[in-house]
mmCIF file of C-alpha atoms in Angstrom:
data_model
loop_
_atom_site.group_PDB
_atom_site.id
_atom_site.type_symbol
_atom_site.label_atom_id
_atom_site.label_comp_id
_atom_site.label_asym_id
_atom_site.label_seq_id
_atom_site.Cartn_x
_atom_site.Cartn_y
_atom_site.Cartn_z
ATOM 1 C CA UNK K 154 -18.633 32.300 90.117
ATOM 2 C CA UNK K 155 -15.524 30.290 88.701
ATOM 3 C CA UNK K 156 -18.113 27.178 88.990
ATOM 4 C CA UNK K 157 -20.435 28.803 86.196
ATOM 5 C CA UNK K 158 -17.986 30.004 84.285
ATOM 6 C CA UNK K 159 -16.909 26.410 83.160
ATOM 7 C CA UNK K 160 -20.650 25.129 81.962
ATOM 8 C CA UNK K 161 -21.076 28.099 80.284
ATOM 9 C CA UNK K 162 -17.775 27.789 78.354
ATOM 10 C CA UNK K 163 -18.412 24.216 77.598
ATOM 11 C CA UNK K 164 -22.033 25.176 76.395
ATOM 12 C CA UNK K 165 -20.798 27.734 74.011
ATOM 13 C CA UNK K 166 -17.275 25.891 72.673
ATOM 14 C CA UNK K 167 -19.205 24.198 69.850
ATOM 15 C CA UNK K 168 -20.612 27.365 68.642
ATOM 16 C CA UNK K 169 -17.645 29.411 69.065
ATOM 17 C CA UNK K 170 -15.444 26.408 66.863
ATOM 18 C CA UNK K 171 -17.385 27.148 64.477
ATOM 19 C CA UNK K 172 -15.981 30.662 63.808
ATOM 20 C CA UNK K 173 -12.302 30.091 64.599
ATOM 21 C CA UNK K 174 -9.363 28.174 62.688
ATOM 22 C CA UNK K 175 -10.071 26.269 59.590
ATOM 23 C CA UNK K 176 -13.717 26.178 60.094
ATOM 24 C CA UNK K 177 -14.642 30.056 59.571
ATOM 25 C CA UNK K 178 -14.177 30.509 55.930
ATOM 26 C CA UNK K 179 -16.156 26.949 55.226
ATOM 27 C CA UNK K 180 -19.284 27.892 57.813
ATOM 28 C CA UNK K 181 -19.326 31.303 55.814
ATOM 29 C CA UNK K 182 -19.665 29.472 52.539
ATOM 30 C CA UNK K 183 -22.698 27.401 53.941
ATOM 31 C CA UNK K 184 -24.293 30.425 55.467
ATOM 32 C CA UNK K 185 -24.054 32.273 52.103
ATOM 33 C CA UNK K 186 -25.243 29.288 50.025
ATOM 34 C CA UNK K 187 -28.151 29.021 52.148
ATOM 35 C CA UNK K 188 -28.813 32.498 52.153
ATOM 36 C CA UNK K 189 -28.696 32.590 48.143
ATOM 37 C CA UNK K 190 -31.021 29.489 48.091
ATOM 38 C CA UNK K 191 -33.575 31.404 50.445
ATOM 39 C CA UNK K 192 -33.532 34.630 48.357
ATOM 40 C CA UNK K 193 -33.943 32.807 45.085
ATOM 41 C CA UNK K 194 -36.907 30.679 46.759
ATOM 42 C CA UNK K 195 -38.648 33.779 48.575
ATOM 43 C CA UNK K 196 -40.595 37.203 47.656
ATOM 44 C CA UNK K 197 -37.372 38.475 46.692
ATOM 45 C CA UNK K 198 -36.636 36.152 44.076
ATOM 46 C CA UNK K 199 -37.044 38.650 41.553
ATOM 47 C CA UNK K 200 -34.985 41.496 43.163
ATOM 48 C CA UNK K 201 -31.992 38.498 43.855
ATOM 49 C CA UNK K 202 -32.337 37.907 39.751
ATOM 50 C CA UNK K 203 -32.162 41.579 38.895
ATOM 51 C CA UNK K 204 -29.636 42.611 41.206
ATOM 52 C CA UNK K 205 -27.003 40.030 39.545
ATOM 53 C CA UNK K 206 -28.674 39.635 36.107
ATOM 54 C CA UNK K 207 -29.974 43.124 35.564
ATOM 55 C CA UNK K 208 -28.229 45.367 32.813
ATOM 56 C CA UNK K 209 -26.248 47.951 34.255
ATOM 57 C CA UNK K 210 -27.007 51.491 33.671
ATOM 58 C CA UNK K 211 -23.633 51.881 32.932
ATOM 59 C CA UNK K 212 -20.362 49.959 32.668
ATOM 60 C CA UNK K 213 -16.312 50.698 31.680
ATOM 61 C CA UNK K 214 -16.292 47.442 29.868
ATOM 62 C CA UNK K 215 -19.416 46.978 27.686
ATOM 63 C CA UNK K 216 -18.481 43.193 27.566
ATOM 64 C CA UNK K 217 -19.405 43.189 31.552
ATOM 65 C CA UNK K 218 -22.819 44.719 31.361
ATOM 66 C CA UNK K 219 -24.104 42.659 34.654
ATOM 67 C CA UNK K 220 -23.035 42.309 38.030
ATOM 68 C CA UNK K 221 -22.830 38.802 37.515
ATOM 69 C CA UNK K 222 -20.420 39.017 34.677
ATOM 70 C CA UNK K 223 -18.230 41.891 36.910
ATOM 71 C CA UNK K 224 -18.390 39.176 39.846
ATOM 72 C CA UNK K 225 -17.500 35.862 37.549
ATOM 73 C CA UNK K 226 -14.950 37.773 35.084
ATOM 74 C CA UNK K 227 -13.360 40.395 37.476
ATOM 75 C CA UNK K 228 -13.876 39.732 41.187
ATOM 76 C CA UNK K 229 -12.699 36.260 40.655
ATOM 77 C CA UNK K 230 -9.792 37.038 38.852
ATOM 78 C CA UNK K 231 -8.248 38.060 42.367
ATOM 79 C CA UNK K 232 -9.414 34.705 43.668
ATOM 80 C CA UNK K 233 -7.471 32.946 40.840
ATOM 81 C CA UNK K 234 -4.625 35.313 41.490
ATOM 82 C CA UNK K 235 -4.239 34.408 45.289
ATOM 83 C CA UNK K 236 -4.888 30.568 44.247
ATOM 84 C CA UNK K 237 -1.582 31.403 41.814
ATOM 85 C CA UNK K 238 0.507 32.918 44.160
ATOM 86 C CA UNK K 239 -0.324 29.960 46.901
ATOM 87 C CA UNK K 240 0.415 27.447 43.798
ATOM 88 C CA UNK K 241 3.830 29.083 43.497
ATOM 89 C CA UNK K 242 4.723 29.153 46.989
ATOM 90 C CA UNK K 243 3.925 25.495 47.828
ATOM 91 C CA UNK K 244 5.960 24.438 44.437
ATOM 92 C CA UNK K 245 9.027 26.626 45.452
ATOM 93 C CA UNK K 246 9.444 26.334 49.288
ATOM 94 C CA UNK K 247 5.866 24.559 50.714
ATOM 95 C CA UNK K 248 4.308 21.118 50.032
ATOM 96 C CA UNK K 249 4.974 20.440 46.642
ATOM 97 C CA UNK K 250 8.678 21.338 46.528
ATOM 98 C CA UNK K 251 10.215 17.863 46.331
ATOM 99 C CA UNK K 252 9.388 14.999 44.038
ATOM 100 C CA UNK K 253 8.554 12.746 47.540
ATOM 101 C CA UNK K 254 6.019 15.241 48.757
ATOM 102 C CA UNK K 255 4.510 15.940 45.318
ATOM 103 C CA UNK K 256 4.148 12.480 44.427
ATOM 104 C CA UNK K 257 0.918 11.296 46.395
ATOM 105 C CA UNK K 258 -1.093 14.746 46.084
ATOM 106 C CA UNK K 259 -0.739 14.790 42.600
ATOM 107 C CA UNK K 260 -1.841 11.131 41.857
ATOM 108 C CA UNK K 261 -4.725 11.782 44.157
ATOM 109 C CA UNK K 262 -5.752 15.013 42.362
ATOM 110 C CA UNK K 263 -5.607 13.667 39.083
ATOM 111 C CA UNK K 264 -7.797 10.452 40.091
ATOM 112 C CA UNK K 265 -9.765 12.506 42.004
ATOM 113 C CA UNK K 266 -10.513 14.558 38.924
ATOM 114 C CA UNK K 267 -10.706 11.673 36.474
ATOM 115 C CA UNK K 268 -12.824 9.213 38.392
ATOM 116 C CA UNK K 269 -15.887 12.059 38.867
ATOM 117 C CA UNK K 270 -15.609 13.214 34.999
ATOM 118 C CA UNK K 271 -15.968 9.069 34.319
ATOM 119 C CA UNK K 272 -19.042 8.649 36.634
ATOM 120 C CA UNK K 273 -20.545 11.898 35.432
ATOM 121 C CA UNK K 274 -20.035 10.611 31.660
ATOM 122 C CA UNK K 275 -21.332 7.337 32.590
ATOM 123 C CA UNK K 276 -24.382 8.876 33.761
ATOM 124 C CA UNK K 277 -25.146 11.283 31.141
ATOM 125 C CA UNK K 278 -24.035 9.144 28.217
ATOM 126 C CA UNK K 279 -21.053 10.058 26.229
ATOM 127 C CA UNK K 280 -22.987 11.032 22.947
ATOM 128 C CA UNK K 281 -25.101 13.285 25.208
ATOM 129 C CA UNK K 282 -24.780 17.470 25.067
ATOM 130 C CA UNK K 283 -24.374 17.180 28.672
ATOM 131 C CA UNK K 284 -20.951 16.035 28.364
ATOM 132 C CA UNK K 285 -19.774 19.610 28.236
ATOM 133 C CA UNK K 286 -20.393 19.729 31.754
ATOM 134 C CA UNK K 287 -17.725 16.763 32.761
ATOM 135 C CA UNK K 288 -15.570 18.925 34.787
ATOM 136 C CA UNK K 289 -18.350 20.088 37.301
ATOM 137 C CA UNK K 290 -17.813 17.372 39.794
ATOM 138 C CA UNK K 291 -13.897 17.395 39.248
ATOM 139 C CA UNK K 292 -13.334 20.340 41.633
ATOM 140 C CA UNK K 293 -12.662 20.166 45.313
ATOM 141 C CA UNK K 294 -13.445 23.387 47.333
ATOM 142 C CA UNK K 295 -10.577 24.187 49.865
ATOM 143 C CA UNK K 296 -12.187 26.593 52.310
ATOM 144 C CA UNK K 297 -15.703 24.047 52.486
ATOM 145 C CA UNK K 298 -13.308 20.882 52.848
ATOM 146 C CA UNK K 299 -11.048 22.151 55.674
ATOM 147 C CA UNK K 300 -13.962 24.077 57.129
ATOM 148 C CA UNK K 301 -15.705 20.644 57.924
ATOM 149 C CA UNK K 302 -12.128 19.337 58.721
ATOM 150 C CA UNK K 303 -11.580 22.125 61.466
ATOM 151 C CA UNK K 304 -14.851 21.377 62.870
ATOM 152 C CA UNK K 305 -13.267 18.046 64.264
ATOM 153 C CA UNK K 306 -10.499 19.858 66.048
ATOM 154 C CA UNK K 307 -7.359 18.163 66.788
ATOM 155 C CA UNK K 308 -9.006 14.649 66.609
ATOM 156 C CA UNK K 309 -7.758 14.645 62.986
ATOM 157 C CA UNK K 310 -3.916 13.822 62.405
ATOM 158 C CA UNK K 311 -2.019 16.625 61.277
ATOM 159 C CA UNK K 312 -0.806 14.795 58.551
ATOM 160 C CA UNK K 313 -4.339 14.485 57.031
ATOM 161 C CA UNK K 314 -4.877 18.352 57.015
ATOM 162 C CA UNK K 315 -1.834 18.769 55.234
ATOM 163 C CA UNK K 316 -2.801 15.779 52.894
ATOM 164 C CA UNK K 317 -6.137 17.372 52.197
ATOM 165 C CA UNK K 318 -4.853 20.923 51.324
ATOM 166 C CA UNK K 319 -2.078 20.066 49.236
ATOM 167 C CA UNK K 320 -4.578 17.662 47.080
ATOM 168 C CA UNK K 321 -6.825 20.696 46.756
ATOM 169 C CA UNK K 322 -4.277 22.669 45.741
ATOM 170 C CA UNK K 323 -2.873 20.484 42.739
ATOM 171 C CA UNK K 324 -6.835 20.192 42.151
ATOM 172 C CA UNK K 325 -7.061 23.733 41.847
ATOM 173 C CA UNK K 326 -3.947 23.742 39.357
ATOM 174 C CA UNK K 327 -5.887 20.996 37.276
ATOM 175 C CA UNK K 328 -9.115 23.140 37.485
ATOM 176 C CA UNK K 329 -7.342 26.082 35.680
ATOM 177 C CA UNK K 330 -5.775 24.028 33.088
ATOM 178 C CA UNK K 331 -9.089 22.373 32.161
ATOM 179 C CA UNK K 332 -10.754 25.959 32.135
ATOM 180 C CA UNK K 333 -8.342 27.105 29.978
ATOM 181 C CA UNK K 334 -8.296 24.034 27.195
ATOM 182 C CA UNK K 335 -11.623 23.158 27.387
ATOM 183 C CA UNK K 336 -13.875 26.305 28.353
ATOM 184 C CA UNK K 337 -12.612 29.116 26.187
ATOM 185 C CA UNK K 338 -14.622 30.904 23.627
ATOM 186 C CA UNK K 339 -13.116 31.697 20.016
ATOM 187 C CA UNK K 340 -9.543 33.015 20.101
ATOM 188 C CA UNK K 341 -8.844 36.527 19.175
ATOM 189 C CA UNK K 342 -4.996 36.242 18.153
ATOM 190 C CA UNK K 343 -4.439 40.048 18.388
ATOM 191 C CA UNK K 344 -5.621 40.238 22.097
ATOM 192 C CA UNK K 345 -3.835 37.053 22.631
ATOM 193 C CA UNK K 346 -0.749 38.240 21.302
ATOM 194 C CA UNK K 347 -1.388 41.562 23.707
ATOM 195 C CA UNK K 348 -1.381 39.315 26.689
ATOM 196 C CA UNK K 349 1.707 37.363 25.871
ATOM 197 C CA UNK K 350 3.670 40.627 25.462
ATOM 198 C CA UNK K 351 2.263 42.037 28.934
ATOM 199 C CA UNK K 352 3.206 38.420 30.695
ATOM 200 C CA UNK K 353 6.456 39.204 29.026
ATOM 201 C CA UNK K 354 6.914 42.440 30.588
ATOM 202 C CA UNK K 355 5.698 40.927 34.116
ATOM 203 C CA UNK K 356 8.316 38.255 33.704
ATOM 204 C CA UNK K 357 11.093 41.152 32.788
ATOM 205 C CA UNK K 358 9.874 42.987 36.086
ATOM 206 C CA UNK K 359 10.431 40.026 38.095
ATOM 207 C CA UNK K 360 14.096 39.444 36.334
ATOM 208 C CA UNK K 361 14.832 42.971 37.052
ATOM 209 C CA UNK K 362 13.807 42.272 41.164
ATOM 210 C CA UNK K 363 11.134 44.847 40.697
ATOM 211 C CA UNK K 364 10.038 44.396 44.481
ATOM 212 C CA UNK K 365 7.410 47.117 44.786
ATOM 213 C CA UNK K 366 3.603 45.766 44.771
ATOM 214 C CA UNK K 367 2.016 48.783 42.816
ATOM 215 C CA UNK K 368 3.778 47.893 39.312
ATOM 216 C CA UNK K 369 2.694 44.563 39.403
ATOM 217 C CA UNK K 370 -0.821 45.233 40.107
ATOM 218 C CA UNK K 371 -1.087 47.811 37.205
ATOM 219 C CA UNK K 372 0.354 45.371 35.020
ATOM 220 C CA UNK K 373 -1.746 42.657 36.370
ATOM 221 C CA UNK K 374 -5.065 44.498 35.641
ATOM 222 C CA UNK K 375 -3.913 45.211 31.908
ATOM 223 C CA UNK K 376 -3.041 41.709 31.683
ATOM 224 C CA UNK K 377 -6.654 40.656 32.668
ATOM 225 C CA UNK K 378 -8.094 43.317 30.449
ATOM 226 C CA UNK K 379 -6.031 41.879 27.212
ATOM 227 C CA UNK K 380 -6.950 38.124 28.235
ATOM 228 C CA UNK K 381 -10.919 39.652 28.945
ATOM 229 C CA UNK K 382 -10.948 40.312 25.180
ATOM 230 C CA UNK K 383 -9.086 37.443 23.836
ATOM 231 C CA UNK K 384 -11.736 34.723 24.197
ATOM 232 C CA UNK K 385 -9.275 32.690 26.904
ATOM 233 C CA UNK K 386 -11.492 33.356 30.196
ATOM 234 C CA UNK K 387 -10.188 36.215 32.248
ATOM 235 C CA UNK K 388 -9.436 34.237 35.583
ATOM 236 C CA UNK K 389 -6.687 32.630 33.761
ATOM 237 C CA UNK K 390 -5.009 36.102 34.037
ATOM 238 C CA UNK K 391 -4.964 35.911 37.745
ATOM 239 C CA UNK K 392 -3.308 32.631 37.907
ATOM 240 C CA UNK K 393 -0.574 33.835 34.993
ATOM 241 C CA UNK K 394 -0.050 37.279 36.761
ATOM 242 C CA UNK K 395 0.582 35.664 40.462
ATOM 243 C CA UNK K 396 3.204 32.775 38.988
ATOM 244 C CA UNK K 397 5.262 36.107 37.639
ATOM 245 C CA UNK K 398 5.529 38.003 41.232
ATOM 246 C CA UNK K 399 9.085 36.923 42.616
ATOM 247 C CA UNK K 400 9.489 34.993 45.448
ATOM 248 C CA UNK K 401 12.877 35.806 46.194
ATOM 249 C CA UNK K 402 13.191 37.663 49.622
ATOM 250 C CA UNK K 403 14.537 41.465 50.072
ATOM 251 C CA UNK K 404 15.179 41.740 53.948
ATOM 252 C CA UNK K 405 13.805 38.545 54.905
ATOM 253 C CA UNK K 406 10.671 39.326 52.963
ATOM 254 C CA UNK K 407 9.161 37.810 49.772
ATOM 255 C CA UNK K 408 7.034 39.823 47.906
ATOM 256 C CA UNK K 409 5.149 37.294 46.816
ATOM 257 C CA UNK K 410 4.121 36.055 50.391
ATOM 258 C CA UNK K 411 3.347 39.688 51.529
ATOM 259 C CA UNK K 412 0.615 39.958 48.468
ATOM 260 C CA UNK K 413 -0.813 36.525 49.403
ATOM 261 C CA UNK K 414 -1.227 37.167 53.300
ATOM 262 C CA UNK K 415 -2.561 40.430 52.304
ATOM 263 C CA UNK K 416 -5.131 39.395 49.674
ATOM 264 C CA UNK K 417 -5.993 35.667 51.121
ATOM 265 C CA UNK K 418 -8.429 36.963 53.586
ATOM 266 C CA UNK K 419 -10.071 39.380 51.237
ATOM 267 C CA UNK K 420 -10.384 36.152 48.855
ATOM 268 C CA UNK K 421 -11.837 33.791 51.581
ATOM 269 C CA UNK K 422 -14.022 36.522 53.490
ATOM 270 C CA UNK K 423 -15.403 38.505 50.976
ATOM 271 C CA UNK K 424 -14.319 37.380 47.534
ATOM 272 C CA UNK K 425 -15.718 33.714 47.310
ATOM 273 C CA UNK K 426 -18.755 34.573 49.310
ATOM 274 C CA UNK K 427 -19.954 37.045 47.238
ATOM 275 C CA UNK K 428 -19.660 34.810 44.018
ATOM 276 C CA UNK K 429 -21.284 31.940 46.130
ATOM 277 C CA UNK K 430 -24.333 34.438 47.038
ATOM 278 C CA UNK K 431 -24.258 35.465 43.437
ATOM 279 C CA UNK K 432 -24.105 31.929 41.747
ATOM 280 C CA UNK K 433 -25.723 29.306 44.647
ATOM 281 C CA UNK K 434 -29.339 30.806 44.573
ATOM 282 C CA UNK K 435 -31.552 28.373 42.239
ATOM 283 C CA UNK K 436 -35.261 28.741 42.148
ATOM 284 C CA UNK K 437 -37.022 25.952 42.670
ATOM 285 C CA UNK K 438 -40.391 26.635 41.605
ATOM 286 C CA UNK K 439 -41.303 23.938 39.004
ATOM 287 C CA UNK K 440 -38.810 21.461 39.868
ATOM 288 C CA UNK K 441 -39.948 18.723 41.620
ATOM 289 C CA UNK K 442 -37.980 15.416 42.682
ATOM 290 C CA UNK K 443 -38.363 14.019 39.045
ATOM 291 C CA UNK K 444 -36.091 17.063 37.914
ATOM 292 C CA UNK K 445 -33.778 16.217 40.396
ATOM 293 C CA UNK K 446 -32.771 12.938 39.563
ATOM 294 C CA UNK K 447 -32.636 14.239 35.876
ATOM 295 C CA UNK K 448 -29.229 13.188 34.431
ATOM 296 C CA UNK K 449 -27.637 16.434 34.635
ATOM 297 C CA UNK K 450 -27.926 16.950 38.430
ATOM 298 C CA UNK K 451 -27.985 13.328 39.225
ATOM 299 C CA UNK K 452 -24.392 12.984 37.328
ATOM 300 C CA UNK K 453 -23.209 15.899 39.247
ATOM 301 C CA UNK K 454 -24.045 14.658 42.695
ATOM 302 C CA UNK K 455 -22.715 11.246 41.857
ATOM 303 C CA UNK K 456 -19.304 12.358 40.799
ATOM 304 C CA UNK K 457 -18.791 14.372 43.686
ATOM 305 C CA UNK K 458 -20.014 11.724 46.224
ATOM 306 C CA UNK K 459 -18.933 8.506 44.599
ATOM 307 C CA UNK K 460 -16.021 9.490 41.896
ATOM 308 C CA UNK K 461 -13.887 11.618 44.293
ATOM 309 C CA UNK K 462 -13.592 9.070 46.917
ATOM 310 C CA UNK K 463 -13.466 6.068 44.763
ATOM 311 C CA UNK K 464 -10.504 7.829 42.649
ATOM 312 C CA UNK K 465 -8.530 9.295 45.649
ATOM 313 C CA UNK K 466 -8.813 6.441 48.066
ATOM 314 C CA UNK K 467 -7.951 3.525 45.079
ATOM 315 C CA UNK K 468 -4.952 5.605 44.168
ATOM 316 C CA UNK K 469 -3.540 6.034 47.463
ATOM 317 C CA UNK K 470 -4.104 2.202 48.440
ATOM 318 C CA UNK K 471 -2.697 1.213 44.943
ATOM 319 C CA UNK K 472 0.471 3.587 45.528
ATOM 320 C CA UNK K 473 0.932 2.130 49.283
ATOM 321 C CA UNK K 474 0.774 -1.235 47.883
ATOM 322 C CA UNK K 475 3.246 -1.016 45.099
ATOM 323 C CA UNK K 476 5.738 0.998 47.394
ATOM 324 C CA UNK K 477 5.220 4.273 45.110
ATOM 325 C CA UNK K 478 4.003 6.502 47.632
ATOM 326 C CA UNK K 479 3.643 6.513 51.411
ATOM 327 C CA UNK K 480 0.229 7.141 52.779
ATOM 328 C CA UNK K 481 -0.317 10.032 55.351
ATOM 329 C CA UNK K 482 1.645 9.409 58.252
ATOM 330 C CA UNK K 483 -0.340 8.248 61.377
ATOM 331 C CA UNK K 484 -3.543 7.788 59.900
ATOM 332 C CA UNK K 485 -5.505 4.800 59.724
ATOM 333 C CA UNK K 486 -7.362 3.724 56.431
ATOM 334 C CA UNK K 487 -10.674 4.899 57.835
ATOM 335 C CA UNK K 488 -9.406 8.073 58.423
ATOM 336 C CA UNK K 489 -7.788 8.197 54.818
ATOM 337 C CA UNK K 490 -11.290 7.199 53.388
ATOM 338 C CA UNK K 491 -12.925 9.973 55.828
ATOM 339 C CA UNK K 492 -10.969 12.799 54.067
ATOM 340 C CA UNK K 493 -11.036 11.346 50.448
ATOM 341 C CA UNK K 494 -15.068 11.677 50.727
ATOM 342 C CA UNK K 495 -14.391 15.246 52.056
ATOM 343 C CA UNK K 496 -12.720 15.931 48.671
ATOM 344 C CA UNK K 497 -16.201 15.597 46.982
ATOM 345 C CA UNK K 498 -17.274 18.825 48.258
ATOM 346 C CA UNK K 499 -17.011 21.126 45.135
ATOM 347 C CA UNK K 500 -18.585 24.258 45.831
ATOM 348 C CA UNK K 501 -16.821 27.282 44.359
ATOM 349 C CA UNK K 502 -14.713 25.708 41.493
ATOM 350 C CA UNK K 503 -17.632 23.755 40.596
ATOM 351 C CA UNK K 504 -20.267 26.345 40.242
ATOM 352 C CA UNK K 505 -17.617 28.207 38.153
ATOM 353 C CA UNK K 506 -17.099 25.575 35.589
ATOM 354 C CA UNK K 507 -20.863 25.075 35.693
ATOM 355 C CA UNK K 508 -21.433 28.503 34.559
ATOM 356 C CA UNK K 509 -18.503 28.243 32.116
ATOM 357 C CA UNK K 510 -20.263 24.512 30.608
ATOM 358 C CA UNK K 511 -23.547 25.881 29.862
ATOM 359 C CA UNK K 512 -23.675 29.400 28.693
ATOM 360 C CA UNK K 513 -26.348 31.040 26.896
ATOM 361 C CA UNK K 514 -29.374 33.666 27.998
ATOM 362 C CA UNK K 515 -32.080 31.302 26.910
ATOM 363 C CA UNK K 516 -34.320 29.385 29.182
ATOM 364 C CA UNK K 517 -33.108 25.821 28.199
ATOM 365 C CA UNK K 518 -29.088 27.156 28.699
ATOM 366 C CA UNK K 519 -30.504 28.612 32.351
ATOM 367 C CA UNK K 520 -32.514 25.462 33.373
ATOM 368 C CA UNK K 521 -29.337 23.592 32.785
ATOM 369 C CA UNK K 522 -27.046 25.832 34.935
ATOM 370 C CA UNK K 523 -29.571 25.599 37.594
ATOM 371 C CA UNK K 524 -29.730 21.493 37.535
ATOM 372 C CA UNK K 525 -25.774 21.712 37.712
ATOM 373 C CA UNK K 526 -26.340 23.783 40.764
ATOM 374 C CA UNK K 527 -28.806 21.586 42.358
ATOM 375 C CA UNK K 528 -26.228 18.498 41.973
ATOM 376 C CA UNK K 529 -23.252 20.699 43.186
ATOM 377 C CA UNK K 530 -25.464 21.662 46.210
ATOM 378 C CA UNK K 531 -26.533 18.122 46.919
ATOM 379 C CA UNK K 532 -23.103 16.322 46.205
ATOM 380 C CA UNK K 533 -21.388 18.739 47.997
ATOM 381 C CA UNK K 534 -23.376 18.564 51.355
ATOM 382 C CA UNK K 535 -23.797 14.905 51.421
ATOM 383 C CA UNK K 536 -19.939 14.431 51.169
ATOM 384 C CA UNK K 537 -19.392 17.113 53.858
ATOM 385 C CA UNK K 538 -21.930 15.202 56.051
ATOM 386 C CA UNK K 539 -20.735 11.596 55.164
ATOM 387 C CA UNK K 540 -17.007 13.085 55.582
ATOM 388 C CA UNK K 541 -17.524 14.017 58.901
ATOM 389 C CA UNK K 542 -19.640 11.272 60.299
ATOM 390 C CA UNK K 543 -16.698 9.310 59.147
ATOM 391 C CA UNK K 544 -13.970 11.061 61.016
ATOM 392 C CA UNK K 545 -16.077 11.783 63.653
ATOM 393 C CA UNK K 546 -16.365 8.123 64.442
ATOM 394 C CA UNK K 547 -13.132 6.794 63.428
ATOM 395 C CA UNK K 548 -10.696 9.560 64.921
ATOM 396 C CA UNK K 549 -9.466 9.473 68.388
ATOM 397 C CA UNK K 550 -8.478 12.310 70.611
ATOM 398 C CA UNK K 551 -4.911 13.030 70.772
ATOM 399 C CA UNK K 552 -4.674 12.282 74.302
ATOM 400 C CA UNK K 553 -6.179 8.831 73.597
ATOM 401 C CA UNK K 554 -4.288 7.923 70.484
ATOM 402 C CA UNK K 555 -1.916 5.370 70.984
ATOM 403 C CA UNK K 556 1.329 4.847 68.677
ATOM 404 C CA UNK K 557 -0.072 2.983 65.796
ATOM 405 C CA UNK K 558 2.163 2.284 62.516
ATOM 406 C CA UNK K 559 1.626 3.607 59.205
ATOM 407 C CA UNK K 560 -1.821 2.050 57.276
ATOM 408 C CA UNK K 561 1.214 0.765 54.842
#
């Protein structure tokens, strides 16, 4: 019996690896994206579209009159809230808590946003109406990228995992700032002032050491409603609310960490997959290869595949050469290149920005959103496969890895 167990375990080990550790959330997103594409291109296409875009019979907030709006403006606020909690924790006591730790990830994230944007604008042309989508290829999807890295197991140095995670966190900060600065509607000052007052209340709660969860949730909902009506995108309320949650510890426990640990699994395994299923479906009928090579999808895909790795890898090399920052410890340049390529996976945030960049209910706007989604899916898949292959061919099992000097 003992002899039959080992082969079976070996056979199923790769399958099991897909659904444990870092890989599970990323694989779930892959499956959800595939399901959305199948639904949008099957006999269920009209039902799929009606489910998310059909007018609701009743809604407590008239502005959110479709399920799609509730997901993108409501549910995703929770995702951004979790991102904000993670960012605050990392800045206070995590991998972004010291200048030395922040230096390289911040540089890499900035370069990893500017280079894809430059590639995108170069392809669509600086005078094109498509330039509004410049930020679409600038974002990295943490779950997808960490999921692909998780498939490689312990072959990848821990320093590279940490580097990818911190770059993605800084990237999220940049994406939030871009959304707030470039993708807001007409500002309604009364609601904006109300939002600022609510933020002041949350800051006062922090200063007064309010340590119960319910008051923060209640006031955060009020903030979300005010921001929703202010013209600033409602998801920004999630990040701002998270930054007011106290990090100070009481009896060894932090309220911020408690909320983050409670919400993170819901965000990774429910909210983001629901968002992905609602937004990744593109009806390809009538979209031939000629459409897939249109400037918009081509620019998005090229920005993710080429722009991301060019910006991140180049800045790491330059920082190491001039002595400004050290590259990830124990990693070869080939491995660093592989992780730079993985940063071109831009699913969740890219889809979100794509929805904001090309708004409107007419056919032309819908076509632009669909073309952006095609570019995002194509660029993300190519980056995932290419990054995986590079790391699979260049990394060694830790037992076989000899002591290597830093690439610098």
